[in-house]
PDB file of C-alpha atoms in Angstrom:
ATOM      1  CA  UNK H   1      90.468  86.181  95.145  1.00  0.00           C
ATOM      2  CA  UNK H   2      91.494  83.083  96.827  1.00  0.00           C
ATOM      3  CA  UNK H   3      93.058  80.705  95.184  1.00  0.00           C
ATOM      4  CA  UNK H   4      92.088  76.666  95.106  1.00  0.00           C
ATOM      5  CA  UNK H   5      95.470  75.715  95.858  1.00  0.00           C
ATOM      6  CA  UNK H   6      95.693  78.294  98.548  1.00  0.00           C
ATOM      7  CA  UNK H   7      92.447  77.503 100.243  1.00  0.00           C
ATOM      8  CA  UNK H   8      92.938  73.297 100.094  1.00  0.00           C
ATOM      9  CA  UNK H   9      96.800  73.781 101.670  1.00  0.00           C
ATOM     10  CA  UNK H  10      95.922  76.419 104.254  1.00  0.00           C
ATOM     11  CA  UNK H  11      92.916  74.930 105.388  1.00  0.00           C
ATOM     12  CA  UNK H  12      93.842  71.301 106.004  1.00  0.00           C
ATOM     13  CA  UNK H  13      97.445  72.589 107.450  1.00  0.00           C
ATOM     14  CA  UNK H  14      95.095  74.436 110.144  1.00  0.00           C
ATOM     15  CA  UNK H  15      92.976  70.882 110.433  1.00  0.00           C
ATOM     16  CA  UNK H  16      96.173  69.159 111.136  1.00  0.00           C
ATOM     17  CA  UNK H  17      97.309  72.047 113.652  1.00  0.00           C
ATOM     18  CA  UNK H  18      94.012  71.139 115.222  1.00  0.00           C
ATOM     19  CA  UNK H  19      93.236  67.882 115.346  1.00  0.00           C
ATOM     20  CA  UNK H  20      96.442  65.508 114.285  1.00  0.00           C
ATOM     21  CA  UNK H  21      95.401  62.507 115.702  1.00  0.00           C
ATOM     22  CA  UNK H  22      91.553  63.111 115.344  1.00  0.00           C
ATOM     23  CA  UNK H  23      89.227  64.905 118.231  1.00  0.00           C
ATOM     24  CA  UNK H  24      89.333  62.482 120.534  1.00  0.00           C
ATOM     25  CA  UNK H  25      86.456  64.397 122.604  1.00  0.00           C
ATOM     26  CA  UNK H  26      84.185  64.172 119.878  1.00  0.00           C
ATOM     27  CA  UNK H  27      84.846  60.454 118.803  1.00  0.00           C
ATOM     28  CA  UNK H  28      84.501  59.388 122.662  1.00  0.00           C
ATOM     29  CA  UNK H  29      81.634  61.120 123.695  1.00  0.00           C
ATOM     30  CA  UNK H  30      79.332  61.137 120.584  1.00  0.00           C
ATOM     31  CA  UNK H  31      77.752  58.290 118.939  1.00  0.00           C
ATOM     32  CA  UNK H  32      78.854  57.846 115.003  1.00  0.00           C
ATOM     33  CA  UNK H  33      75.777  58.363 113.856  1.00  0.00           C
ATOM     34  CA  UNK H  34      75.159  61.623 115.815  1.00  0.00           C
ATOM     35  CA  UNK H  35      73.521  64.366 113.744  1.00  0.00           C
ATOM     36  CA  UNK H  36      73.575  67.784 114.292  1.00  0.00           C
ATOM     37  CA  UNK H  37      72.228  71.114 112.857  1.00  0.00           C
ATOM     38  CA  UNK H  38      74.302  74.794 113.862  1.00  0.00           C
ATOM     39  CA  UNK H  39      74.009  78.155 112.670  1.00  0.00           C
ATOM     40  CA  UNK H  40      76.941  80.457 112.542  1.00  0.00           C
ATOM     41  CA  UNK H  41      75.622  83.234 114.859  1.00  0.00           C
ATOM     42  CA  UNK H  42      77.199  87.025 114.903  1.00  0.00           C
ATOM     43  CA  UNK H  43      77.602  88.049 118.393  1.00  0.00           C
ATOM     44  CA  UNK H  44      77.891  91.895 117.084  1.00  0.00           C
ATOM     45  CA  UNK H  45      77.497  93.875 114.640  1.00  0.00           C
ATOM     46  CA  UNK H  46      80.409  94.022 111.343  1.00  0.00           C
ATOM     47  CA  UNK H  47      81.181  93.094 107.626  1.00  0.00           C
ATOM     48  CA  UNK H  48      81.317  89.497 106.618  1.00  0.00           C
ATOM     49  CA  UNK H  49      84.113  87.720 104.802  1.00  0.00           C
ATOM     50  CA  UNK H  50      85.630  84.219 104.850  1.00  0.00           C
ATOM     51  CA  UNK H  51      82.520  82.287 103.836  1.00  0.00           C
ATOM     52  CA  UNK H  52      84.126  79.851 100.993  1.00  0.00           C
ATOM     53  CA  UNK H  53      86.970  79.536 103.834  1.00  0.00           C
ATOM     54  CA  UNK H  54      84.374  78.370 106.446  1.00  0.00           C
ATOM     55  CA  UNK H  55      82.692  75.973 104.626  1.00  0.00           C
ATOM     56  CA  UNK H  56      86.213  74.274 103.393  1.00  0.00           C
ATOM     57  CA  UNK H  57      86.528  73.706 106.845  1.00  0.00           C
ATOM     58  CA  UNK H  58      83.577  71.405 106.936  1.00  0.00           C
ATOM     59  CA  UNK H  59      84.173  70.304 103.771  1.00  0.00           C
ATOM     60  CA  UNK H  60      88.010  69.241 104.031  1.00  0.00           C
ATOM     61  CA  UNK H  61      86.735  67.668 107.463  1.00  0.00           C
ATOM     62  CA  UNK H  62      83.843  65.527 106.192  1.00  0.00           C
ATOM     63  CA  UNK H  63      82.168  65.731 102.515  1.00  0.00           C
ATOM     64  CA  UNK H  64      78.822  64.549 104.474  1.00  0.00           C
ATOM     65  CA  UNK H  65      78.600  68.071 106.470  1.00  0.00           C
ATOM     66  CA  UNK H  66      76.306  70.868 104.405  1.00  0.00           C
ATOM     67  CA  UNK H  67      77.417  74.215 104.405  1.00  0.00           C
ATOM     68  CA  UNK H  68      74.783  76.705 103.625  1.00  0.00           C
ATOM     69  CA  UNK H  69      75.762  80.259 103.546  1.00  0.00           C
ATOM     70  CA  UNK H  70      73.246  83.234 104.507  1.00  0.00           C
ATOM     71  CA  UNK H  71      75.465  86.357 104.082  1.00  0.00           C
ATOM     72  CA  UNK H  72      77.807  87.226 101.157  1.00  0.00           C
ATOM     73  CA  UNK H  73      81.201  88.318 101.738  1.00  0.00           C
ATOM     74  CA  UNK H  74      81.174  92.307 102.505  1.00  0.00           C
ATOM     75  CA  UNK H  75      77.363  91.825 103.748  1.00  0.00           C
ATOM     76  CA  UNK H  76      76.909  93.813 107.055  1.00  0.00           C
ATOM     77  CA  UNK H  77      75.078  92.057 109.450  1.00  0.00           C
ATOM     78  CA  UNK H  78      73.647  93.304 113.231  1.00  0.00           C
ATOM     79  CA  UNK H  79      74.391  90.800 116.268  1.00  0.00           C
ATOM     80  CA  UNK H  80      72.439  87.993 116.715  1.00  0.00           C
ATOM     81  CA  UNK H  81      71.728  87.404 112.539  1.00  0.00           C
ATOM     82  CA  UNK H  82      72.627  84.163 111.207  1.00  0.00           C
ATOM     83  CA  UNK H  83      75.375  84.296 108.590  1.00  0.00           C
ATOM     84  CA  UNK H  84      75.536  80.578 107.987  1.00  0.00           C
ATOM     85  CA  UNK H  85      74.218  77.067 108.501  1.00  0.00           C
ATOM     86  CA  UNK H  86      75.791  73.707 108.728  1.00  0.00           C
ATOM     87  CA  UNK H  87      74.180  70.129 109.206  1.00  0.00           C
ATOM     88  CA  UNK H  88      75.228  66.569 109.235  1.00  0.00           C
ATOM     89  CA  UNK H  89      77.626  64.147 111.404  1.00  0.00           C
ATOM     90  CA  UNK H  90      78.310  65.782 114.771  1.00  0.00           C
ATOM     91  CA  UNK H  91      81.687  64.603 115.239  1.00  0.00           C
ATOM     92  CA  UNK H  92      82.531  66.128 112.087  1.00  0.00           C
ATOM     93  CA  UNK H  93      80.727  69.345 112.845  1.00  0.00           C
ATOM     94  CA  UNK H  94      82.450  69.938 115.770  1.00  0.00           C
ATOM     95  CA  UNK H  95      85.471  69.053 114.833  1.00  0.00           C
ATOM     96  CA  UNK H  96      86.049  71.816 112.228  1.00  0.00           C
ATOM     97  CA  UNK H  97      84.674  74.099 114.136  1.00  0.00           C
ATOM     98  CA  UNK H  98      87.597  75.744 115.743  1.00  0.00           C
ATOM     99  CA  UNK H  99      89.040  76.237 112.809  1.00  0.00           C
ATOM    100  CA  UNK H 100      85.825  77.495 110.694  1.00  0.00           C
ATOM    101  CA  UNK H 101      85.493  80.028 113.113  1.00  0.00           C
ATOM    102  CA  UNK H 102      88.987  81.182 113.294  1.00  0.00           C
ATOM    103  CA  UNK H 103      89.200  81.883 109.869  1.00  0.00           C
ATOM    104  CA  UNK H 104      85.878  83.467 109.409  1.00  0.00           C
ATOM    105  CA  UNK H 105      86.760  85.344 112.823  1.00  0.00           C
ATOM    106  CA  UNK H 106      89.949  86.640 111.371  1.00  0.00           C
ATOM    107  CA  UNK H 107      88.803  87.456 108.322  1.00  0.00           C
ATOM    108  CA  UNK H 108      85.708  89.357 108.946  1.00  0.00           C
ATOM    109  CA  UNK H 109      87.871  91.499 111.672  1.00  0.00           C
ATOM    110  CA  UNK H 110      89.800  92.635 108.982  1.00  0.00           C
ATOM    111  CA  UNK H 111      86.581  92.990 106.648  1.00  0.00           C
ATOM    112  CA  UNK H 112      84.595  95.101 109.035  1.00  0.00           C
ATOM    113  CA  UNK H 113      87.942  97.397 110.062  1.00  0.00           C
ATOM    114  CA  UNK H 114      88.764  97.742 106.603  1.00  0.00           C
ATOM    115  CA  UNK H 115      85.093  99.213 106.085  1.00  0.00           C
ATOM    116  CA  UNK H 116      85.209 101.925 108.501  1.00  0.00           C
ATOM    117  CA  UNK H 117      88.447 103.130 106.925  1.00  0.00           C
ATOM    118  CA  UNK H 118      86.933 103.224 103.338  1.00  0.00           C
ATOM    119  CA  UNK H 119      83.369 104.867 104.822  1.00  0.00           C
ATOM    120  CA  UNK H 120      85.498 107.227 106.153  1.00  0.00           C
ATOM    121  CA  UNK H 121      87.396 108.177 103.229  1.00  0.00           C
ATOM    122  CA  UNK H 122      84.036 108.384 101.241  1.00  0.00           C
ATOM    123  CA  UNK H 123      83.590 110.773  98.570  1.00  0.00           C
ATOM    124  CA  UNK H 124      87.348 112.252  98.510  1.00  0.00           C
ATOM    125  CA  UNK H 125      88.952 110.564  95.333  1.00  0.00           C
ATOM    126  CA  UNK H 126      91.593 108.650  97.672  1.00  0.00           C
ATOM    127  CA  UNK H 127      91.530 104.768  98.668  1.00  0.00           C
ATOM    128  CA  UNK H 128      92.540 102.571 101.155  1.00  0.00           C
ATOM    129  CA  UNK H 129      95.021 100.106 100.540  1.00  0.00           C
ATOM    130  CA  UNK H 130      96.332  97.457 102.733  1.00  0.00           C
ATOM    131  CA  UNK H 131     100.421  96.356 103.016  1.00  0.00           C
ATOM    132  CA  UNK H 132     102.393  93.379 103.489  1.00  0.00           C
ATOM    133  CA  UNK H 133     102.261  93.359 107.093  1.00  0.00           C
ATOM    134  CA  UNK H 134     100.071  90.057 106.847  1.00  0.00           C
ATOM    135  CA  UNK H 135     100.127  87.291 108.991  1.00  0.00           C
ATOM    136  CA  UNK H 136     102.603  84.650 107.500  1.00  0.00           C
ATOM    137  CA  UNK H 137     100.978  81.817 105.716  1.00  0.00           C
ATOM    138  CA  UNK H 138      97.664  83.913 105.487  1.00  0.00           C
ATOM    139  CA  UNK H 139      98.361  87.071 103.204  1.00  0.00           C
ATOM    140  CA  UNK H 140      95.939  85.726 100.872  1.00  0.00           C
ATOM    141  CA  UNK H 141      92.848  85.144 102.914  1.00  0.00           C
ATOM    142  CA  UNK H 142      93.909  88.303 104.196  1.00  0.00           C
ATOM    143  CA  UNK H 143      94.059  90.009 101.269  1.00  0.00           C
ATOM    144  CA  UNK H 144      90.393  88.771 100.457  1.00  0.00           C
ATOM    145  CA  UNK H 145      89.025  90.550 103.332  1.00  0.00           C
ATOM    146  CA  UNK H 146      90.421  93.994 102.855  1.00  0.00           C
ATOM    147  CA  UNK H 147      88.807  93.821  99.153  1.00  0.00           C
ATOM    148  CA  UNK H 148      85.537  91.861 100.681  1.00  0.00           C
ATOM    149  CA  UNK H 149      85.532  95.594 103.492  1.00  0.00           C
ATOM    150  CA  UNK H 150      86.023  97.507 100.604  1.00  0.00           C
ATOM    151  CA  UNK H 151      89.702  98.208 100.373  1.00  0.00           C
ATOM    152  CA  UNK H 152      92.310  97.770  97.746  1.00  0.00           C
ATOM    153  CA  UNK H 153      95.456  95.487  97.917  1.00  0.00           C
ATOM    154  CA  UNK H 154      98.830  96.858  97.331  1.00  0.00           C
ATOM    155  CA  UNK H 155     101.755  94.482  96.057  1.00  0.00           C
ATOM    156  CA  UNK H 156     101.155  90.751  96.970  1.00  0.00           C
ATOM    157  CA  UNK H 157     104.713  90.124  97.289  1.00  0.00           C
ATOM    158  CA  UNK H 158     108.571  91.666  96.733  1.00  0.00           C
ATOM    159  CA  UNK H 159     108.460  89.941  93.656  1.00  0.00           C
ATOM    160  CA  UNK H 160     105.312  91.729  92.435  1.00  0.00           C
ATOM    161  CA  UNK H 161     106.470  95.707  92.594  1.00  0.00           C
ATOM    162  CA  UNK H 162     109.708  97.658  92.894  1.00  0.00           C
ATOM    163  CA  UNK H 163     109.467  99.627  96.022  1.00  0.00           C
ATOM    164  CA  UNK H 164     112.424 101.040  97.174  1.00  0.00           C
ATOM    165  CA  UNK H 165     112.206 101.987 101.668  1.00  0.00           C
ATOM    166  CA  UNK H 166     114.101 104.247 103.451  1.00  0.00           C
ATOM    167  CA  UNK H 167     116.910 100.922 104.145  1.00  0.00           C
ATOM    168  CA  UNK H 168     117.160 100.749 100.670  1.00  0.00           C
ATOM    169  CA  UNK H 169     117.518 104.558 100.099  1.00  0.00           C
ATOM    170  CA  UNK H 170     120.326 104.424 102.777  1.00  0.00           C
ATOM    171  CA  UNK H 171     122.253 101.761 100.829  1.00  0.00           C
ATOM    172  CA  UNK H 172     122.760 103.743  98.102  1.00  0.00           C
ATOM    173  CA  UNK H 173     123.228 107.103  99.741  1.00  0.00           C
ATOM    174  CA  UNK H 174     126.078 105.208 101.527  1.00  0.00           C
ATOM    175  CA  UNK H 175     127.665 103.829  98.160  1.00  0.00           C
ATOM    176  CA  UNK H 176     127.268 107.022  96.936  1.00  0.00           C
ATOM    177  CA  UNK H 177     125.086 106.602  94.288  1.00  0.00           C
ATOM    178  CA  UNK H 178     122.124 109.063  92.844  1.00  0.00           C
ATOM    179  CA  UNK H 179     118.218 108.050  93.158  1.00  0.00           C
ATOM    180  CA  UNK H 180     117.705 109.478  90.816  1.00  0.00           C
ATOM    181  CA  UNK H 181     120.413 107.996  88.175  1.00  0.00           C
ATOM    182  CA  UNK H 182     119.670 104.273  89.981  1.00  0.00           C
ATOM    183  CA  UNK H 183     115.946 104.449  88.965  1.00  0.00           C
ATOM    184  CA  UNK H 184     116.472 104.914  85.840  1.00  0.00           C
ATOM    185  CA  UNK H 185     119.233 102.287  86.116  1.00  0.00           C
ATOM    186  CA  UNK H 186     117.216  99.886  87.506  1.00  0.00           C
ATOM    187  CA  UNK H 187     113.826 101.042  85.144  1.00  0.00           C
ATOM    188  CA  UNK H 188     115.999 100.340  82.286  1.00  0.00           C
ATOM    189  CA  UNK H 189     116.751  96.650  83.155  1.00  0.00           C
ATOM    190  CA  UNK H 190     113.153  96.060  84.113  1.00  0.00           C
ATOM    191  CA  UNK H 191     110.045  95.089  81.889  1.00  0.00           C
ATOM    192  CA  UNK H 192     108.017  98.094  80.946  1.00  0.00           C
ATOM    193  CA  UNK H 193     105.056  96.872  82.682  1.00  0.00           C
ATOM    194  CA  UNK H 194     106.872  97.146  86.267  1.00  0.00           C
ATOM    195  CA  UNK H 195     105.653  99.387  88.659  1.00  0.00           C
ATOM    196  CA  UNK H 196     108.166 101.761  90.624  1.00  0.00           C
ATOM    197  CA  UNK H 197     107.558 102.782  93.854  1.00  0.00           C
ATOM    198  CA  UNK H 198     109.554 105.023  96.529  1.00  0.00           C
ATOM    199  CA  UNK H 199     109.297 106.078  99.502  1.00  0.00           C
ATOM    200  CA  UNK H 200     110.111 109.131 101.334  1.00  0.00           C
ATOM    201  CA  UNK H 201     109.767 111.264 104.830  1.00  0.00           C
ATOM    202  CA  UNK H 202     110.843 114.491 103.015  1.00  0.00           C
ATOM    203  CA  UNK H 203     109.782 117.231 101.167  1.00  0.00           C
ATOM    204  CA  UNK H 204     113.205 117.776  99.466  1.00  0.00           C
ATOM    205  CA  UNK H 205     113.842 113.799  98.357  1.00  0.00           C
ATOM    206  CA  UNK H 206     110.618 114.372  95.972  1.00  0.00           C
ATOM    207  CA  UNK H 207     112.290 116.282  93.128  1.00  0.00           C
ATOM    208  CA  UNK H 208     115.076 112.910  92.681  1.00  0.00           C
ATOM    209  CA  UNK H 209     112.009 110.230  92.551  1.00  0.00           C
ATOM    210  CA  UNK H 210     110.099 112.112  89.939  1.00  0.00           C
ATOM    211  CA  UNK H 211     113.470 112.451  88.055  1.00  0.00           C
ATOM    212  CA  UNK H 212     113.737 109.027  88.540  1.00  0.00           C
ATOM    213  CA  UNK H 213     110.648 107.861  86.861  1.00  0.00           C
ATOM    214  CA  UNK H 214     108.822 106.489  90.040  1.00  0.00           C
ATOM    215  CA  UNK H 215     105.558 105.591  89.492  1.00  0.00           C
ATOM    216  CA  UNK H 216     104.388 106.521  92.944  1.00  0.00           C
ATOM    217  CA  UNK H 217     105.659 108.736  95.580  1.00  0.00           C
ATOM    218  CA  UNK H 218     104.641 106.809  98.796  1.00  0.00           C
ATOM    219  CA  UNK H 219     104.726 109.944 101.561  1.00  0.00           C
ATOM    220  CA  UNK H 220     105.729 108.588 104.916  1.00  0.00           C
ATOM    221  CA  UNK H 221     104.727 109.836 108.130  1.00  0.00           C
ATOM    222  CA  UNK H 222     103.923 113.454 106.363  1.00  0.00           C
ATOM    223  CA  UNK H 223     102.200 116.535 108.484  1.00  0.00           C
ATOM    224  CA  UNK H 224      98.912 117.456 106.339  1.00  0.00           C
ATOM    225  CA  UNK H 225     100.238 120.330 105.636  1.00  0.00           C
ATOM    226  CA  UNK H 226     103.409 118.707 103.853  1.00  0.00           C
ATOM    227  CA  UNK H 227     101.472 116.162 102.209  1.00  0.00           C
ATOM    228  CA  UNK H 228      99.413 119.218 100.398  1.00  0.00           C
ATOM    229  CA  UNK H 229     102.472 120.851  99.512  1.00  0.00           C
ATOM    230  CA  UNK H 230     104.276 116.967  98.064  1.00  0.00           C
ATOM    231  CA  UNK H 231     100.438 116.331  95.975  1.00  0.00           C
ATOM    232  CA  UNK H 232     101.204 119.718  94.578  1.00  0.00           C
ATOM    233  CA  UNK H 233     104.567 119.087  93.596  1.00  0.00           C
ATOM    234  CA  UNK H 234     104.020 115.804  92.380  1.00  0.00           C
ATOM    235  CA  UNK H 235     100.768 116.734  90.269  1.00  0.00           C
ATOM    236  CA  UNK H 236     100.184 114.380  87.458  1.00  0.00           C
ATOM    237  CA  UNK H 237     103.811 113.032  87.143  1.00  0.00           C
ATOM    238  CA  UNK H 238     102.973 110.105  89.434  1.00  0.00           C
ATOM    239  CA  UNK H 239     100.851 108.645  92.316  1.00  0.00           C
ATOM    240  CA  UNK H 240     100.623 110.186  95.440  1.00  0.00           C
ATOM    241  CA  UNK H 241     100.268 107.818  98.197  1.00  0.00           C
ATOM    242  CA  UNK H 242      99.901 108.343 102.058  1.00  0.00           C
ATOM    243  CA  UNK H 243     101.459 106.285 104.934  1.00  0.00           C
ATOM    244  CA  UNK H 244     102.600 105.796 108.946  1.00  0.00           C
ATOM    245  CA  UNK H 245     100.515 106.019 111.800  1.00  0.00           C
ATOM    246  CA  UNK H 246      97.443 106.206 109.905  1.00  0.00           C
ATOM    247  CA  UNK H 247      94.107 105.806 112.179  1.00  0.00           C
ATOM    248  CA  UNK H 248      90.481 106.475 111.820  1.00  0.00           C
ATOM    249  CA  UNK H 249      90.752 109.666 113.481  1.00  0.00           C
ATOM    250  CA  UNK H 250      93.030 110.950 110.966  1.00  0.00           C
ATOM    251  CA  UNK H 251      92.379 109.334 107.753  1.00  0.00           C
ATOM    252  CA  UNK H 252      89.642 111.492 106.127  1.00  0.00           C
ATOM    253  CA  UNK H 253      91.948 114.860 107.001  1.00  0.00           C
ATOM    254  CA  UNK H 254      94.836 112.248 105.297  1.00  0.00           C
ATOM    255  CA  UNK H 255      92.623 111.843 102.144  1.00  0.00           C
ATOM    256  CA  UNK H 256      91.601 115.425 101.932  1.00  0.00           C
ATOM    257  CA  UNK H 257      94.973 116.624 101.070  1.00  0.00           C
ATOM    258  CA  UNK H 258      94.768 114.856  97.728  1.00  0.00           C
ATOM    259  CA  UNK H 259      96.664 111.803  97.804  1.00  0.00           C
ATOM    260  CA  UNK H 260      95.013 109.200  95.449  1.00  0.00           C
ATOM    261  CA  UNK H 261      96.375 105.972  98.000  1.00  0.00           C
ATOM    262  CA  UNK H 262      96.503 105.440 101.492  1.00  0.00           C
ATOM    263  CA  UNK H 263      98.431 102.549 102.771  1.00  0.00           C
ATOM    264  CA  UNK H 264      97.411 101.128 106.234  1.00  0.00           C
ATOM    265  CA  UNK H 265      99.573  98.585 108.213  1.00  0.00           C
ATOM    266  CA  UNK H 266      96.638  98.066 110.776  1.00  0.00           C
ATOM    267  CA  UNK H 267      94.285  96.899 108.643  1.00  0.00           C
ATOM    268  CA  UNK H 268      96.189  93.323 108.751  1.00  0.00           C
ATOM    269  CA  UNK H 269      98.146  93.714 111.632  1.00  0.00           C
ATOM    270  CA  UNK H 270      95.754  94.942 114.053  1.00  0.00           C
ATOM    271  CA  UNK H 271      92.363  93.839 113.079  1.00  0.00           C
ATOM    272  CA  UNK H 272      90.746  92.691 116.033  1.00  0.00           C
ATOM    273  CA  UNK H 273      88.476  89.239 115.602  1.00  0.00           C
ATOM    274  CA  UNK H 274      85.377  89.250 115.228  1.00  0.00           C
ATOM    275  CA  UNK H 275      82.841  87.543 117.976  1.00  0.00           C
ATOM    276  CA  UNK H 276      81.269  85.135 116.070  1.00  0.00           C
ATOM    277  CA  UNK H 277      80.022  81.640 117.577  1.00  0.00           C
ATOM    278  CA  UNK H 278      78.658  78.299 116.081  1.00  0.00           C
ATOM    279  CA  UNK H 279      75.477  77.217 117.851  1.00  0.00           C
ATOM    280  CA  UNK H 280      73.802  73.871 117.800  1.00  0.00           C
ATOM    281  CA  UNK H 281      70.338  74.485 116.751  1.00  0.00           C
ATOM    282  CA  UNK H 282      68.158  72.613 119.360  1.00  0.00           C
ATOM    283  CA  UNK H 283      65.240  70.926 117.946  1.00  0.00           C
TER     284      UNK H 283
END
């Protein structure tokens, strides 16, 4: 869910980005009281999400523009349907624009990649999570769209979980220190409610996490056949969770091993943008 806050600061930081002086194309070349109908238009086929985003857009821009929204976030949609519709002053209109579509661009990218990851895991138990590897300033909106395609989110923030990465696993091997002994260390200053997660690239490191209390075992870059033989070991004492190089050739093998999570970098990081276009509707 997006915030209030989030959406008001986000959007109107991207309206200044845009336009900090005003659109000075707009303002000399239409008259004031220009009106203008357009229709948010999908040039292909994918899943919809950023549609309170869009219409802030307008809304930040000008109170006088009408936003009215024909598809739901995590609607599919074909090419050529209408997702939206916005009327009023045409300077205003096309003045947010830019910016209404990058967002709702963006966001349904990540909305319609996100599905195809979670269609393909269908029916196995396991579920597709997304990571922190968000573009800065826009994790949240981001966020939204893996949940609007389908997926899960994983910790918002390093404030949110205790996961401990290889770099931090290399620290303490250095000072030699035991996982196992500084998880239940570190479990024993935290509140109960916390939840511990580790990650590892090897069979043998397994044995110290579970002694350590770890919630989850995050599995990192694991052959199938290893990640069978970790969900084994790790049976009911904690969450089994897949990462690294994950793609949608490989995910539904990935889930069929048993692993209850699967964590995917590209879902943020490499969603491509959607191609979606705002058309004035001639009369």
């Amino acid at each position: 869910m997006i915030t209030p806050a989030t959406l008001d600061r986000v959007v109107r930081a991207a309206l200044e980005e845009d336009a900090p002086w005003g659109d000075i194309t707009s303002t000399a070349l239409l008259p004031a009281q220009a009106q203008a109908t357009a229709d948010l238009v999908a040039r292909e086929p994918g899943v919809f999400s950023g549609g309170e985003v869009f219409a802030a857009a307008f809304a930040l821009t000008d109170p006088a523009v009408a936003v009215d929204l024909h598809a739901a976030d995590g609607d599919r949609f074909e090419a050529g349907d209408a997702l939206a519709s916005v009327s009023g002053p045409a300077r205003s209109i096309l003045t947010a624009e830019r910016v209404a579509l990058n967002f709702t661009q963006r966001m349904s990218g990540i909305t319609t990649l996100t599905a195809a990851y979670a269609d393909a895991v269908a029916g196995t138990g396991a579920r597709i999570a997304d990571t922190r590897k968000t573009t800065p300033g826009l994790r949240e909106f981001e966020r939204h769209a893996v949940v609007s395609g389908g997926g899960s989110n994983h910790r918002r923030s390093l404030s949110d979980a205790v996961m401990a990465k290889d770099n931090h696993l290399e620290v303490l091997r250095q000072g030699g220190r035991d996982l196992a002994t500084a998880l239940r260390d570190a479990l024993a200053r935290l509140p109960h409610t916390t939840h511990v997660v580790v990650e590892v690239d090897r069979l043998d490191q397994i044995p110290a996490v579970l002694d350590g209390g770890a919630d989850t075992v995050l599995l990192d870059n694991f052959s199938l056949d290893d990640l069978r033989a970790a969900v084994a070991l790790i049976g009911d004492r904690a969450t089994a969770e897949a990462s690294g190089g994950v793609t949608l050739e490989t995910v539904r093998g990935i889930a069929e091993t048993g692993v209850r999570v699967i964590s995917v970098g590209a879902l943020t990081h490499s969603a491509r943008a959607l191609d979606l276009g705002l058309d004035v509707r001639i009369a």
